[in-house]
């Protein structure tokens, strides 16, 4: 083949690759990234680091679709949009920093205004709006692999290298971040009683200062079950509630600590959770104030000592939180206590959603932790599910709300 013909074919190929990205705006919702994969379950490790070739993804929320800009004339080795990728590195639109191999696919819902939306290939894999397979099927309730726990909340995709997004590592920990022994304080559940289903997929994560099980699960233990004993709180915790007695002692603390790298087009993330406690209502506003935190490092603006889950009065997630609605005489009643191991006289929250900002490509960690405050009795449990990336180009603030219907 002569040089002129080879150059023409090379130029045509570049044009096809660049042109694979479509332009448009929509008001739709995101979906899952492509490349879901599985990892063997049942290992006995308590620390796991992601390696290349292990696919999967978290779910994704979006309100914009990006694509090729008219007149984009980037050269094959030029990083015109300064997103860290050139055309020769796989960037299919070097005039849009939201489109590159380290971006997350945005799933178009076809609900755009002004004549509709145009789907795009944000991750430059030559496929548009490709949806990942779920990764949280048939996970063991007492699984020891923390990567399985990450999968249970839709954190499936594992970063294949320093320029890739996804789970970098996962570890079972105590509240202060030191490694934890795997026991019944943690669990991966398909449901929580007959009336509480997962928010997405087949599984969700449970962390408990007692047993992370419902009343029908093997290993269930009611009300006052201690496995980890005395713990050390992270700095700034337990957080005191104004006008209520406080305590500095925690027990039976446990958590999942995940290190993540955000997609380059992400502006934030969210996850859903709900909190139950045997402390309610007898021990409201006392020193026995069991707490759940989502501790982020580096701490985002608007967090409290790094914690991003709290109510509008900055109260920690506990029996004192304003969202306590699942109880006798409460708006949500007691149906979602049935079969959970929590009695009708006790209580919890409905599904809540916490959001926080992130910079695209940033590496950060989240520690989902819970503990008994002041004693080892009257336990509390948190369910966590549906981690999602947000990439709408707008501002994401730290905050917790009732899950949108």
mmCIF file of C-alpha atoms in Angstrom:
data_model
loop_
_atom_site.group_PDB
_atom_site.id
_atom_site.type_symbol
_atom_site.label_atom_id
_atom_site.label_comp_id
_atom_site.label_asym_id
_atom_site.label_seq_id
_atom_site.Cartn_x
_atom_site.Cartn_y
_atom_site.Cartn_z
ATOM 1 C CA UNK A 1 0.000 0.000 0.000
ATOM 2 C CA UNK A 2 1.451 3.412 -0.949
ATOM 3 C CA UNK A 3 1.872 6.186 1.605
ATOM 4 C CA UNK A 4 -0.859 8.428 0.108
ATOM 5 C CA UNK A 5 -3.441 5.657 0.249
ATOM 6 C CA UNK A 6 -2.404 4.678 3.779
ATOM 7 C CA UNK A 7 -2.697 8.301 4.926
ATOM 8 C CA UNK A 8 -6.165 8.591 3.342
ATOM 9 C CA UNK A 9 -7.386 5.429 5.099
ATOM 10 C CA UNK A 10 -5.920 6.597 8.427
ATOM 11 C CA UNK A 11 -7.648 9.975 8.096
ATOM 12 C CA UNK A 12 -10.937 8.312 7.205
ATOM 13 C CA UNK A 13 -10.705 6.051 10.251
ATOM 14 C CA UNK A 14 -10.090 9.038 12.526
ATOM 15 C CA UNK A 15 -13.144 10.750 11.018
ATOM 16 C CA UNK A 16 -15.308 7.691 11.651
ATOM 17 C CA UNK A 17 -14.135 7.375 15.269
ATOM 18 C CA UNK A 18 -14.598 11.074 15.995
ATOM 19 C CA UNK A 19 -17.955 11.132 14.262
ATOM 20 C CA UNK A 20 -19.217 8.254 16.426
ATOM 21 C CA UNK A 21 -20.029 10.754 19.163
ATOM 22 C CA UNK A 22 -23.386 12.480 18.685
ATOM 23 C CA UNK A 23 -24.422 15.931 19.812
ATOM 24 C CA UNK A 24 -27.545 16.876 21.704
ATOM 25 C CA UNK A 25 -29.151 17.909 24.945
ATOM 26 C CA UNK A 26 -31.790 16.090 26.928
ATOM 27 C CA UNK A 27 -33.639 16.244 30.180
ATOM 28 C CA UNK A 28 -33.365 12.546 30.725
ATOM 29 C CA UNK A 29 -31.887 10.133 33.184
ATOM 30 C CA UNK A 30 -28.719 8.139 33.204
ATOM 31 C CA UNK A 31 -28.156 4.452 32.997
ATOM 32 C CA UNK A 32 -25.380 1.982 33.681
ATOM 33 C CA UNK A 33 -21.997 1.902 32.045
ATOM 34 C CA UNK A 34 -21.095 -0.983 29.799
ATOM 35 C CA UNK A 35 -18.681 -3.767 30.647
ATOM 36 C CA UNK A 36 -20.242 -5.293 33.754
ATOM 37 C CA UNK A 37 -18.232 -8.202 35.007
ATOM 38 C CA UNK A 38 -18.098 -10.618 37.870
ATOM 39 C CA UNK A 39 -15.512 -11.552 40.457
ATOM 40 C CA UNK A 40 -15.374 -14.856 42.257
ATOM 41 C CA UNK A 41 -17.301 -14.712 45.519
ATOM 42 C CA UNK A 42 -16.546 -16.446 48.782
ATOM 43 C CA UNK A 43 -12.927 -15.467 49.295
ATOM 44 C CA UNK A 44 -11.734 -14.869 52.828
ATOM 45 C CA UNK A 45 -9.927 -11.593 52.259
ATOM 46 C CA UNK A 46 -11.069 -8.462 54.047
ATOM 47 C CA UNK A 47 -9.119 -6.079 51.796
ATOM 48 C CA UNK A 48 -9.510 -6.116 48.031
ATOM 49 C CA UNK A 49 -7.918 -4.014 45.310
ATOM 50 C CA UNK A 50 -9.377 -3.718 41.837
ATOM 51 C CA UNK A 51 -7.313 -5.031 38.936
ATOM 52 C CA UNK A 52 -7.509 -4.660 35.194
ATOM 53 C CA UNK A 53 -10.048 -6.726 33.319
ATOM 54 C CA UNK A 54 -12.725 -6.724 36.017
ATOM 55 C CA UNK A 55 -15.606 -4.766 34.536
ATOM 56 C CA UNK A 56 -18.914 -3.543 35.853
ATOM 57 C CA UNK A 57 -20.331 -0.219 36.905
ATOM 58 C CA UNK A 58 -22.332 1.850 39.260
ATOM 59 C CA UNK A 59 -25.599 3.275 38.021
ATOM 60 C CA UNK A 60 -25.698 6.788 36.640
ATOM 61 C CA UNK A 61 -27.883 9.890 36.787
ATOM 62 C CA UNK A 62 -27.661 12.528 34.071
ATOM 63 C CA UNK A 63 -29.473 15.440 32.486
ATOM 64 C CA UNK A 64 -27.175 16.192 29.540
ATOM 65 C CA UNK A 65 -25.820 14.322 26.575
ATOM 66 C CA UNK A 66 -22.594 15.564 25.063
ATOM 67 C CA UNK A 67 -21.161 14.898 21.649
ATOM 68 C CA UNK A 68 -19.197 16.162 18.676
ATOM 69 C CA UNK A 69 -18.926 19.918 18.302
ATOM 70 C CA UNK A 70 -19.108 21.423 14.822
ATOM 71 C CA UNK A 71 -15.702 22.368 13.497
ATOM 72 C CA UNK A 72 -13.661 20.221 15.891
ATOM 73 C CA UNK A 73 -10.285 19.939 14.156
ATOM 74 C CA UNK A 74 -8.127 18.277 16.800
ATOM 75 C CA UNK A 75 -5.074 16.422 15.581
ATOM 76 C CA UNK A 76 -4.594 12.736 16.428
ATOM 77 C CA UNK A 77 -2.018 13.496 19.154
ATOM 78 C CA UNK A 78 -3.492 16.806 20.331
ATOM 79 C CA UNK A 79 -5.472 16.953 23.574
ATOM 80 C CA UNK A 80 -7.591 19.880 22.471
ATOM 81 C CA UNK A 81 -10.185 19.615 25.251
ATOM 82 C CA UNK A 82 -7.505 18.966 27.913
ATOM 83 C CA UNK A 83 -9.263 15.896 29.292
ATOM 84 C CA UNK A 84 -6.096 13.792 29.329
ATOM 85 C CA UNK A 85 -6.923 11.855 26.143
ATOM 86 C CA UNK A 86 -6.031 12.341 22.483
ATOM 87 C CA UNK A 87 -7.685 10.747 19.460
ATOM 88 C CA UNK A 88 -4.832 8.253 19.375
ATOM 89 C CA UNK A 89 -5.570 7.528 23.071
ATOM 90 C CA UNK A 90 -9.167 6.691 22.172
ATOM 91 C CA UNK A 91 -10.865 10.094 22.586
ATOM 92 C CA UNK A 92 -13.779 10.092 20.129
ATOM 93 C CA UNK A 93 -14.489 13.822 20.597
ATOM 94 C CA UNK A 94 -11.446 15.889 21.446
ATOM 95 C CA UNK A 95 -13.531 19.075 21.561
ATOM 96 C CA UNK A 96 -15.633 17.930 24.543
ATOM 97 C CA UNK A 97 -13.933 17.127 27.860
ATOM 98 C CA UNK A 98 -17.009 15.136 28.931
ATOM 99 C CA UNK A 99 -16.366 12.570 26.190
ATOM 100 C CA UNK A 100 -13.375 10.210 26.502
ATOM 101 C CA UNK A 101 -12.568 6.612 27.491
ATOM 102 C CA UNK A 102 -12.655 7.556 31.215
ATOM 103 C CA UNK A 103 -16.168 9.029 31.064
ATOM 104 C CA UNK A 104 -19.320 7.171 32.041
ATOM 105 C CA UNK A 105 -21.979 6.329 29.485
ATOM 106 C CA UNK A 106 -25.081 8.505 29.700
ATOM 107 C CA UNK A 107 -28.279 6.633 28.964
ATOM 108 C CA UNK A 108 -30.731 8.733 26.941
ATOM 109 C CA UNK A 109 -34.394 8.397 27.946
ATOM 110 C CA UNK A 110 -35.751 10.138 24.888
ATOM 111 C CA UNK A 111 -37.446 12.855 26.936
ATOM 112 C CA UNK A 112 -35.518 15.841 25.649
ATOM 113 C CA UNK A 113 -37.208 19.050 24.645
ATOM 114 C CA UNK A 114 -36.820 21.196 21.563
ATOM 115 C CA UNK A 115 -37.174 18.424 19.033
ATOM 116 C CA UNK A 116 -35.788 15.573 21.098
ATOM 117 C CA UNK A 117 -32.361 14.435 22.190
ATOM 118 C CA UNK A 118 -29.490 12.795 20.375
ATOM 119 C CA UNK A 119 -27.833 9.843 22.138
ATOM 120 C CA UNK A 120 -24.050 9.901 22.375
ATOM 121 C CA UNK A 121 -21.122 7.594 23.047
ATOM 122 C CA UNK A 122 -19.594 9.348 26.058
ATOM 123 C CA UNK A 123 -17.104 6.581 26.874
ATOM 124 C CA UNK A 124 -15.852 6.166 23.291
ATOM 125 C CA UNK A 125 -16.379 2.405 23.114
ATOM 126 C CA UNK A 126 -18.101 2.647 19.702
ATOM 127 C CA UNK A 127 -21.490 1.862 21.268
ATOM 128 C CA UNK A 128 -24.226 4.339 22.195
ATOM 129 C CA UNK A 129 -26.291 4.035 25.389
ATOM 130 C CA UNK A 130 -25.053 0.512 26.140
ATOM 131 C CA UNK A 131 -26.364 -0.683 29.495
ATOM 132 C CA UNK A 132 -24.289 -2.802 31.859
ATOM 133 C CA UNK A 133 -25.466 -6.114 33.189
ATOM 134 C CA UNK A 134 -26.212 -6.187 36.947
ATOM 135 C CA UNK A 135 -23.410 -7.501 39.140
ATOM 136 C CA UNK A 136 -25.127 -8.163 42.490
ATOM 137 C CA UNK A 137 -26.891 -11.439 41.759
ATOM 138 C CA UNK A 138 -26.527 -14.425 44.123
ATOM 139 C CA UNK A 139 -24.153 -12.679 46.516
ATOM 140 C CA UNK A 140 -23.852 -14.613 49.811
ATOM 141 C CA UNK A 141 -25.458 -12.982 52.844
ATOM 142 C CA UNK A 142 -22.326 -13.667 54.895
ATOM 143 C CA UNK A 143 -19.865 -12.967 52.099
ATOM 144 C CA UNK A 144 -16.416 -11.939 53.263
ATOM 145 C CA UNK A 145 -15.192 -10.182 50.116
ATOM 146 C CA UNK A 146 -15.599 -6.395 50.462
ATOM 147 C CA UNK A 147 -15.754 -6.074 46.667
ATOM 148 C CA UNK A 148 -18.982 -8.097 46.822
ATOM 149 C CA UNK A 149 -20.287 -5.578 49.349
ATOM 150 C CA UNK A 150 -19.426 -2.801 46.883
ATOM 151 C CA UNK A 151 -21.264 -4.683 44.133
ATOM 152 C CA UNK A 152 -24.346 -4.931 46.345
ATOM 153 C CA UNK A 153 -24.719 -1.139 46.166
ATOM 154 C CA UNK A 154 -24.081 -1.031 42.379
ATOM 155 C CA UNK A 155 -20.379 -0.202 42.643
ATOM 156 C CA UNK A 156 -19.437 -2.821 40.090
ATOM 157 C CA UNK A 157 -16.890 -1.334 37.744
ATOM 158 C CA UNK A 158 -13.348 -1.688 39.009
ATOM 159 C CA UNK A 159 -10.710 0.779 37.861
ATOM 160 C CA UNK A 160 -8.396 -0.928 35.375
ATOM 161 C CA UNK A 161 -5.588 1.587 35.866
ATOM 162 C CA UNK A 162 -4.694 5.086 37.047
ATOM 163 C CA UNK A 163 -6.672 6.730 34.227
ATOM 164 C CA UNK A 164 -9.786 4.584 34.616
ATOM 165 C CA UNK A 165 -12.810 5.200 36.832
ATOM 166 C CA UNK A 166 -14.451 2.793 39.265
ATOM 167 C CA UNK A 167 -13.629 0.962 42.475
ATOM 168 C CA UNK A 168 -9.943 1.209 43.361
ATOM 169 C CA UNK A 169 -10.183 -0.832 46.573
ATOM 170 C CA UNK A 170 -12.630 -1.937 49.257
ATOM 171 C CA UNK A 171 -12.096 -2.944 52.874
ATOM 172 C CA UNK A 172 -14.131 -3.982 55.903
ATOM 173 C CA UNK A 173 -13.177 -1.606 58.711
ATOM 174 C CA UNK A 174 -13.967 -0.373 62.183
ATOM 175 C CA UNK A 175 -15.352 3.162 62.476
ATOM 176 C CA UNK A 176 -11.858 4.692 62.695
ATOM 177 C CA UNK A 177 -10.699 2.954 59.516
ATOM 178 C CA UNK A 178 -8.659 0.121 61.035
ATOM 179 C CA UNK A 179 -9.278 -3.344 59.523
ATOM 180 C CA UNK A 180 -12.254 -5.284 60.877
ATOM 181 C CA UNK A 181 -12.821 -8.980 61.442
ATOM 182 C CA UNK A 182 -15.671 -10.245 59.260
ATOM 183 C CA UNK A 183 -18.689 -11.172 61.388
ATOM 184 C CA UNK A 184 -22.457 -10.695 61.590
ATOM 185 C CA UNK A 185 -22.099 -6.910 61.952
ATOM 186 C CA UNK A 186 -22.009 -6.834 58.129
ATOM 187 C CA UNK A 187 -24.267 -8.541 55.605
ATOM 188 C CA UNK A 188 -25.440 -8.547 51.983
ATOM 189 C CA UNK A 189 -29.227 -8.846 51.920
ATOM 190 C CA UNK A 190 -31.827 -9.515 49.179
ATOM 191 C CA UNK A 191 -34.522 -7.817 51.273
ATOM 192 C CA UNK A 192 -35.228 -6.694 54.832
ATOM 193 C CA UNK A 193 -38.437 -8.347 55.923
ATOM 194 C CA UNK A 194 -41.318 -8.827 53.459
ATOM 195 C CA UNK A 195 -41.951 -5.110 52.887
ATOM 196 C CA UNK A 196 -38.496 -3.630 52.275
ATOM 197 C CA UNK A 197 -36.982 -4.432 48.878
ATOM 198 C CA UNK A 198 -33.676 -3.336 47.425
ATOM 199 C CA UNK A 199 -33.565 0.044 45.732
ATOM 200 C CA UNK A 200 -31.796 -1.444 42.716
ATOM 201 C CA UNK A 201 -30.606 -4.875 41.689
ATOM 202 C CA UNK A 202 -30.821 -8.075 43.707
ATOM 203 C CA UNK A 203 -28.808 -7.119 46.798
ATOM 204 C CA UNK A 204 -28.086 -4.322 49.246
ATOM 205 C CA UNK A 205 -25.506 -3.758 51.971
ATOM 206 C CA UNK A 206 -26.397 -3.923 55.670
ATOM 207 C CA UNK A 207 -24.135 -2.713 58.474
ATOM 208 C CA UNK A 208 -25.255 -3.115 62.068
ATOM 209 C CA UNK A 209 -24.108 -2.602 65.639
ATOM 210 C CA UNK A 210 -25.911 -5.913 66.189
ATOM 211 C CA UNK A 211 -26.629 -8.512 63.519
ATOM 212 C CA UNK A 212 -26.981 -7.317 59.909
ATOM 213 C CA UNK A 213 -29.779 -9.801 59.283
ATOM 214 C CA UNK A 214 -33.564 -9.786 59.273
ATOM 215 C CA UNK A 215 -35.641 -12.076 61.483
ATOM 216 C CA UNK A 216 -35.648 -14.943 58.946
ATOM 217 C CA UNK A 217 -31.945 -14.890 58.059
ATOM 218 C CA UNK A 218 -29.400 -17.358 59.441
ATOM 219 C CA UNK A 219 -27.320 -15.657 62.105
ATOM 220 C CA UNK A 220 -30.107 -13.316 63.194
ATOM 221 C CA UNK A 221 -29.736 -11.989 66.734
ATOM 222 C CA UNK A 222 -32.277 -9.720 68.378
ATOM 223 C CA UNK A 223 -31.812 -6.353 70.100
ATOM 224 C CA UNK A 224 -28.467 -6.660 71.913
ATOM 225 C CA UNK A 225 -25.742 -8.592 70.083
ATOM 226 C CA UNK A 226 -22.087 -7.673 70.537
ATOM 227 C CA UNK A 227 -19.263 -8.973 68.327
ATOM 228 C CA UNK A 228 -16.675 -6.195 68.031
ATOM 229 C CA UNK A 229 -16.827 -4.695 71.520
ATOM 230 C CA UNK A 230 -15.249 -1.359 72.433
ATOM 231 C CA UNK A 231 -14.299 0.825 69.476
ATOM 232 C CA UNK A 232 -12.476 4.057 68.700
ATOM 233 C CA UNK A 233 -14.542 6.755 66.984
ATOM 234 C CA UNK A 234 -13.233 8.808 64.075
ATOM 235 C CA UNK A 235 -12.307 12.421 64.945
ATOM 236 C CA UNK A 236 -15.377 14.558 65.654
ATOM 237 C CA UNK A 237 -17.641 11.630 66.538
ATOM 238 C CA UNK A 238 -19.956 10.591 68.077
ATOM 239 C CA UNK A 239 -21.611 13.851 67.082
ATOM 240 C CA UNK A 240 -23.603 15.439 69.894
ATOM 241 C CA UNK A 241 -27.201 16.438 69.256
ATOM 242 C CA UNK A 242 -28.076 19.918 70.582
ATOM 243 C CA UNK A 243 -29.901 19.868 73.951
ATOM 244 C CA UNK A 244 -29.355 16.098 74.305
ATOM 245 C CA UNK A 245 -26.909 14.185 76.481
ATOM 246 C CA UNK A 246 -23.770 13.069 74.665
ATOM 247 C CA UNK A 247 -21.227 10.284 74.974
ATOM 248 C CA UNK A 248 -17.690 9.703 73.742
ATOM 249 C CA UNK A 249 -17.833 5.903 73.938
ATOM 250 C CA UNK A 250 -18.705 3.685 70.988
ATOM 251 C CA UNK A 251 -19.069 -0.084 70.702
ATOM 252 C CA UNK A 252 -19.633 -2.732 68.024
ATOM 253 C CA UNK A 253 -18.627 -0.323 65.283
ATOM 254 C CA UNK A 254 -18.255 -1.597 61.733
ATOM 255 C CA UNK A 255 -18.041 -0.194 58.227
ATOM 256 C CA UNK A 256 -17.265 -0.639 54.565
ATOM 257 C CA UNK A 257 -14.550 1.674 53.240
ATOM 258 C CA UNK A 258 -14.416 2.021 49.449
ATOM 259 C CA UNK A 259 -11.886 4.030 47.459
ATOM 260 C CA UNK A 260 -13.284 5.255 44.143
ATOM 261 C CA UNK A 261 -12.108 7.181 41.113
ATOM 262 C CA UNK A 262 -14.856 9.284 39.571
ATOM 263 C CA UNK A 263 -15.634 9.272 35.840
ATOM 264 C CA UNK A 264 -14.215 12.332 34.104
ATOM 265 C CA UNK A 265 -17.713 13.655 33.341
ATOM 266 C CA UNK A 266 -19.059 13.203 36.897
ATOM 267 C CA UNK A 267 -20.040 16.207 39.007
ATOM 268 C CA UNK A 268 -21.308 14.255 42.010
ATOM 269 C CA UNK A 269 -22.760 11.010 43.300
ATOM 270 C CA UNK A 270 -25.625 9.755 45.436
ATOM 271 C CA UNK A 271 -26.637 6.679 47.402
ATOM 272 C CA UNK A 272 -29.796 5.537 49.174
ATOM 273 C CA UNK A 273 -30.011 4.317 52.763
ATOM 274 C CA UNK A 274 -32.380 3.688 55.648
ATOM 275 C CA UNK A 275 -31.703 3.474 59.387
ATOM 276 C CA UNK A 276 -33.406 1.302 62.040
ATOM 277 C CA UNK A 277 -32.874 1.342 65.802
ATOM 278 C CA UNK A 278 -33.932 -0.570 68.895
ATOM 279 C CA UNK A 279 -33.129 2.609 70.845
ATOM 280 C CA UNK A 280 -36.371 4.218 69.614
ATOM 281 C CA UNK A 281 -38.361 5.645 71.305
ATOM 282 C CA UNK A 282 -37.148 5.003 74.855
ATOM 283 C CA UNK A 283 -33.635 6.358 74.376
ATOM 284 C CA UNK A 284 -34.310 9.375 72.147
ATOM 285 C CA UNK A 285 -32.203 12.391 73.197
ATOM 286 C CA UNK A 286 -30.035 10.430 75.615
ATOM 287 C CA UNK A 287 -26.368 9.455 75.668
ATOM 288 C CA UNK A 288 -27.304 6.153 73.952
ATOM 289 C CA UNK A 289 -27.434 7.742 70.512
ATOM 290 C CA UNK A 290 -26.354 5.089 67.984
ATOM 291 C CA UNK A 291 -25.154 6.717 64.763
ATOM 292 C CA UNK A 292 -24.566 6.019 61.070
ATOM 293 C CA UNK A 293 -22.123 8.126 59.054
ATOM 294 C CA UNK A 294 -20.885 8.284 55.465
ATOM 295 C CA UNK A 295 -17.375 9.627 55.978
ATOM 296 C CA UNK A 296 -15.744 11.035 52.839
ATOM 297 C CA UNK A 297 -12.039 11.751 52.347
ATOM 298 C CA UNK A 298 -11.169 14.347 51.194
ATOM 299 C CA UNK A 299 -14.082 15.963 52.968
ATOM 300 C CA UNK A 300 -16.347 17.870 50.554
ATOM 301 C CA UNK A 301 -17.582 21.374 51.274
ATOM 302 C CA UNK A 302 -20.769 21.161 53.320
ATOM 303 C CA UNK A 303 -19.848 17.965 55.150
ATOM 304 C CA UNK A 304 -19.619 17.753 58.947
ATOM 305 C CA UNK A 305 -16.197 16.404 59.903
ATOM 306 C CA UNK A 306 -16.302 14.607 56.543
ATOM 307 C CA UNK A 307 -19.755 13.071 57.137
ATOM 308 C CA UNK A 308 -22.237 13.721 54.328
ATOM 309 C CA UNK A 309 -25.380 12.058 55.795
ATOM 310 C CA UNK A 310 -27.377 14.225 58.220
ATOM 311 C CA UNK A 311 -30.711 16.041 58.347
ATOM 312 C CA UNK A 312 -31.536 19.691 57.588
ATOM 313 C CA UNK A 313 -30.731 20.634 61.199
ATOM 314 C CA UNK A 314 -27.292 18.979 60.871
ATOM 315 C CA UNK A 315 -28.335 16.184 63.233
ATOM 316 C CA UNK A 316 -26.498 12.893 62.642
ATOM 317 C CA UNK A 317 -28.388 9.834 61.411
ATOM 318 C CA UNK A 318 -29.649 8.379 64.678
ATOM 319 C CA UNK A 319 -32.898 8.054 66.642
ATOM 320 C CA UNK A 320 -32.840 11.858 66.820
ATOM 321 C CA UNK A 321 -32.824 12.389 63.047
ATOM 322 C CA UNK A 322 -35.773 14.302 61.574
ATOM 323 C CA UNK A 323 -36.439 11.524 59.042
ATOM 324 C CA UNK A 324 -37.585 8.968 61.647
ATOM 325 C CA UNK A 325 -40.940 8.085 60.022
ATOM 326 C CA UNK A 326 -41.337 4.294 60.343
ATOM 327 C CA UNK A 327 -42.843 3.838 63.791
ATOM 328 C CA UNK A 328 -46.117 3.756 65.697
ATOM 329 C CA UNK A 329 -48.028 6.987 65.092
ATOM 330 C CA UNK A 330 -45.532 8.045 62.400
ATOM 331 C CA UNK A 331 -46.367 8.918 58.767
ATOM 332 C CA UNK A 332 -45.071 5.625 57.312
ATOM 333 C CA UNK A 333 -46.564 3.398 60.025
ATOM 334 C CA UNK A 334 -45.006 0.099 61.050
ATOM 335 C CA UNK A 335 -45.407 -2.116 57.967
ATOM 336 C CA UNK A 336 -41.726 -1.753 57.082
ATOM 337 C CA UNK A 337 -40.727 -3.050 60.523
ATOM 338 C CA UNK A 338 -42.442 -6.401 59.989
ATOM 339 C CA UNK A 339 -40.051 -9.315 59.668
ATOM 340 C CA UNK A 340 -36.986 -7.120 60.126
ATOM 341 C CA UNK A 341 -36.317 -8.113 63.725
ATOM 342 C CA UNK A 342 -37.315 -4.627 64.878
ATOM 343 C CA UNK A 343 -40.567 -4.626 66.844
ATOM 344 C CA UNK A 344 -43.564 -2.400 66.113
ATOM 345 C CA UNK A 345 -42.665 -0.450 69.258
ATOM 346 C CA UNK A 346 -39.291 0.451 67.720
ATOM 347 C CA UNK A 347 -38.620 2.413 64.549
ATOM 348 C CA UNK A 348 -36.626 3.596 61.575
ATOM 349 C CA UNK A 349 -36.566 5.815 58.514
ATOM 350 C CA UNK A 350 -37.922 5.335 55.024
ATOM 351 C CA UNK A 351 -35.434 5.278 52.138
ATOM 352 C CA UNK A 352 -33.305 8.435 52.138
ATOM 353 C CA UNK A 353 -30.855 9.720 49.539
ATOM 354 C CA UNK A 354 -27.553 11.467 50.220
ATOM 355 C CA UNK A 355 -25.757 13.413 47.483
ATOM 356 C CA UNK A 356 -22.323 15.047 47.401
ATOM 357 C CA UNK A 357 -20.122 16.821 44.843
ATOM 358 C CA UNK A 358 -17.051 15.383 43.179
ATOM 359 C CA UNK A 359 -14.543 16.535 40.580
ATOM 360 C CA UNK A 360 -14.325 14.387 37.473
ATOM 361 C CA UNK A 361 -11.381 11.989 37.689
ATOM 362 C CA UNK A 362 -10.909 12.565 41.435
ATOM 363 C CA UNK A 363 -9.923 9.673 43.711
ATOM 364 C CA UNK A 364 -11.727 9.646 47.060
ATOM 365 C CA UNK A 365 -13.008 7.276 49.730
ATOM 366 C CA UNK A 366 -16.347 6.753 51.455
ATOM 367 C CA UNK A 367 -16.642 4.922 54.754
ATOM 368 C CA UNK A 368 -20.159 3.680 55.548
ATOM 369 C CA UNK A 369 -19.978 3.115 59.324
ATOM 370 C CA UNK A 370 -22.330 2.481 62.244
ATOM 371 C CA UNK A 371 -21.897 2.007 65.997
ATOM 372 C CA UNK A 372 -23.603 1.665 69.367
ATOM 373 C CA UNK A 373 -23.094 4.797 71.450
ATOM 374 C CA UNK A 374 -22.638 4.537 75.212
ATOM 375 C CA UNK A 375 -23.231 0.770 75.512
ATOM 376 C CA UNK A 376 -23.478 -2.503 73.577
ATOM 377 C CA UNK A 377 -27.252 -2.895 73.981
ATOM 378 C CA UNK A 378 -30.252 -1.975 71.811
ATOM 379 C CA UNK A 379 -28.675 -2.231 68.387
ATOM 380 C CA UNK A 380 -29.127 -0.254 65.169
ATOM 381 C CA UNK A 381 -28.907 -1.256 61.493
ATOM 382 C CA UNK A 382 -28.416 0.684 58.241
ATOM 383 C CA UNK A 383 -29.287 -0.536 54.738
ATOM 384 C CA UNK A 384 -27.345 1.010 51.810
ATOM 385 C CA UNK A 385 -28.073 0.650 48.085
ATOM 386 C CA UNK A 386 -28.191 2.295 44.652
ATOM 387 C CA UNK A 387 -24.915 4.208 44.444
ATOM 388 C CA UNK A 388 -25.145 6.436 41.351
ATOM 389 C CA UNK A 389 -22.856 8.880 39.581
ATOM 390 C CA UNK A 390 -24.255 12.316 38.676
ATOM 391 C CA UNK A 391 -23.029 14.173 35.570
ATOM 392 C CA UNK A 392 -25.474 16.922 34.683
ATOM 393 C CA UNK A 393 -22.919 19.696 34.571
ATOM 394 C CA UNK A 394 -24.662 21.550 37.398
ATOM 395 C CA UNK A 395 -23.787 22.078 41.039
ATOM 396 C CA UNK A 396 -24.194 19.160 43.441
ATOM 397 C CA UNK A 397 -24.412 20.021 47.141
ATOM 398 C CA UNK A 398 -24.029 17.825 50.199
ATOM 399 C CA UNK A 399 -27.488 16.939 51.443
ATOM 400 C CA UNK A 400 -29.923 14.185 52.409
ATOM 401 C CA UNK A 401 -33.558 14.006 51.311
ATOM 402 C CA UNK A 402 -36.403 11.529 51.205
ATOM 403 C CA UNK A 403 -35.935 9.301 48.163
ATOM 404 C CA UNK A 404 -37.796 10.857 45.218
ATOM 405 C CA UNK A 405 -40.761 8.786 44.073
#
